[in-house]
Amino acid sequence: MMTDVRITGGCQCGAVRYALLEEPSGPHICHCRMCQKAFGSFFAPLAGVSLEKFDLTRGELAIFKSSDQTERGFCRNCGTPLTIHDVDSKRIAVSIGSLDEPQKVEPAFQCGIEGRLPWFGKLSGLPGDLTTEADNPDLAQQIAASNHQHPDHDTTSWLPRGT
Ligand SMILES: [Zn+2]
Ligand SMILES: [Zn+2]
């Protein structure tokens, strides 16, 4: 028996949650300048599903139209970039980083490479370290005790905090 696909995700504060009801396809990173701005990052990690397989399970998407063709959905409360939808398309892409298990959706290609930052290829070779609080148990405890981020799974009720 096939089990129904249900892949969940949401914003940092937990005001917006969604579920994908099919395996996302075409996972990629987009280096275009619009995605850089929208994500405040070097690229946008995206994967798509059919519109009818995208289920908004909590809250609402705020929409910024970065062009007449493109609606970018985000959480109005915490600002997490969540979706990209071309108005004429029957598909919607979600930000891979907003999935509860982003490690399961590995990018398969890049696009917008004309916008790719010149040092992008060097990033994975940079010196690495654990989070700054890893060697500071007191600070780690303070952060854990006052964590306002929604956990990486659905919750039956949730009151966004931190604003
Ligand atoms: Zn939020
Ligand atoms: Zn882009």
mmCIF file of C-alpha atoms in Angstrom, residues 51-127:
data_model
loop_
_atom_site.group_PDB
_atom_site.id
_atom_site.type_symbol
_atom_site.label_atom_id
_atom_site.label_comp_id
_atom_site.label_asym_id
_atom_site.label_seq_id
_atom_site.Cartn_x
_atom_site.Cartn_y
_atom_site.Cartn_z
ATOM 1 C CA LEU A 51 -0.344 23.990 -6.693
ATOM 2 C CA GLU A 52 -3.027 21.557 -5.550
ATOM 3 C CA LYS A 53 -0.397 19.543 -3.690
ATOM 4 C CA PHE A 54 0.660 22.577 -1.658
ATOM 5 C CA ASP A 55 -1.391 22.732 1.511
ATOM 6 C CA LEU A 56 -1.201 25.794 3.726
ATOM 7 C CA THR A 57 -1.912 24.305 7.144
ATOM 8 C CA ARG A 58 -1.463 27.352 9.379
ATOM 9 C CA GLY A 59 -1.594 31.094 8.848
ATOM 10 C CA GLU A 60 -1.325 32.953 5.560
ATOM 11 C CA LEU A 61 1.381 33.795 3.105
ATOM 12 C CA ALA A 62 2.219 37.458 2.720
ATOM 13 C CA ILE A 63 2.960 38.140 -0.952
ATOM 14 C CA PHE A 64 5.506 40.396 -2.563
ATOM 15 C CA LYS A 65 5.338 40.535 -6.334
ATOM 16 C CA SER A 66 8.963 40.857 -7.391
ATOM 17 C CA SER A 67 7.627 41.236 -10.936
ATOM 18 C CA ASP A 68 4.160 41.111 -12.490
ATOM 19 C CA GLN A 69 4.823 37.414 -13.128
ATOM 20 C CA THR A 70 6.273 36.319 -9.818
ATOM 21 C CA GLU A 71 4.699 36.159 -6.377
ATOM 22 C CA ARG A 72 7.046 35.585 -3.471
ATOM 23 C CA GLY A 73 5.351 34.267 -0.349
ATOM 24 C CA PHE A 74 6.800 34.910 3.074
ATOM 25 C CA CYS A 75 5.786 35.135 6.731
ATOM 26 C CA ARG A 76 4.664 38.625 7.579
ATOM 27 C CA ASN A 77 5.564 38.011 11.216
ATOM 28 C CA CYS A 78 9.144 36.759 10.974
ATOM 29 C CA GLY A 79 10.092 37.328 7.333
ATOM 30 C CA THR A 80 11.049 33.786 6.370
ATOM 31 C CA PRO A 81 10.942 33.347 2.555
ATOM 32 C CA LEU A 82 8.631 30.406 1.867
ATOM 33 C CA THR A 83 7.341 30.209 -1.707
ATOM 34 C CA ILE A 84 7.756 31.412 -5.272
ATOM 35 C CA HIS A 85 4.848 31.193 -7.670
ATOM 36 C CA ASP A 86 4.707 32.366 -11.269
ATOM 37 C CA VAL A 87 1.174 33.672 -11.717
ATOM 38 C CA ASP A 88 0.535 31.645 -14.891
ATOM 39 C CA SER A 89 1.998 28.441 -13.483
ATOM 40 C CA LYS A 90 0.181 25.488 -11.937
ATOM 41 C CA ARG A 91 3.238 24.828 -9.811
ATOM 42 C CA ILE A 92 4.689 26.489 -6.727
ATOM 43 C CA ALA A 93 8.201 26.264 -5.339
ATOM 44 C CA VAL A 94 9.044 26.228 -1.665
ATOM 45 C CA SER A 95 12.295 27.251 -0.010
ATOM 46 C CA ILE A 96 14.161 24.052 0.835
ATOM 47 C CA GLY A 97 15.530 25.602 4.033
ATOM 48 C CA SER A 98 11.998 26.085 5.381
ATOM 49 C CA LEU A 99 11.253 22.350 5.150
ATOM 50 C CA ASP A 100 11.338 20.472 8.448
ATOM 51 C CA GLU A 101 13.833 18.033 6.908
ATOM 52 C CA PRO A 102 15.765 20.047 4.323
ATOM 53 C CA GLN A 103 18.493 17.408 4.202
ATOM 54 C CA LYS A 104 16.088 15.139 2.315
ATOM 55 C CA VAL A 105 15.797 17.482 -0.693
ATOM 56 C CA GLU A 106 19.170 17.711 -2.356
ATOM 57 C CA PRO A 107 19.561 20.311 -5.117
ATOM 58 C CA ALA A 108 20.107 18.749 -8.552
ATOM 59 C CA PHE A 109 21.012 21.837 -10.580
ATOM 60 C CA GLN A 110 21.687 25.563 -10.469
ATOM 61 C CA CYS A 111 20.037 28.374 -12.361
ATOM 62 C CA GLY A 112 20.521 32.097 -12.688
ATOM 63 C CA ILE A 113 24.233 31.418 -12.809
ATOM 64 C CA GLU A 114 24.874 34.825 -14.384
ATOM 65 C CA GLY A 115 24.250 36.129 -10.840
ATOM 66 C CA ARG A 116 26.421 33.550 -9.094
ATOM 67 C CA LEU A 117 28.842 35.301 -6.775
ATOM 68 C CA PRO A 118 32.461 34.895 -7.827
ATOM 69 C CA TRP A 119 33.590 33.152 -4.642
ATOM 70 C CA PHE A 120 30.615 30.790 -4.425
ATOM 71 C CA GLY A 121 32.720 27.748 -5.311
ATOM 72 C CA LYS A 122 35.056 28.393 -2.390
ATOM 73 C CA LEU A 123 32.379 28.392 0.334
ATOM 74 C CA SER A 124 32.506 24.724 1.277
ATOM 75 C CA GLY A 125 36.284 24.973 1.694
ATOM 76 C CA LEU A 126 36.146 27.786 4.230
ATOM 77 C CA PRO A 127 37.412 27.038 7.744
#
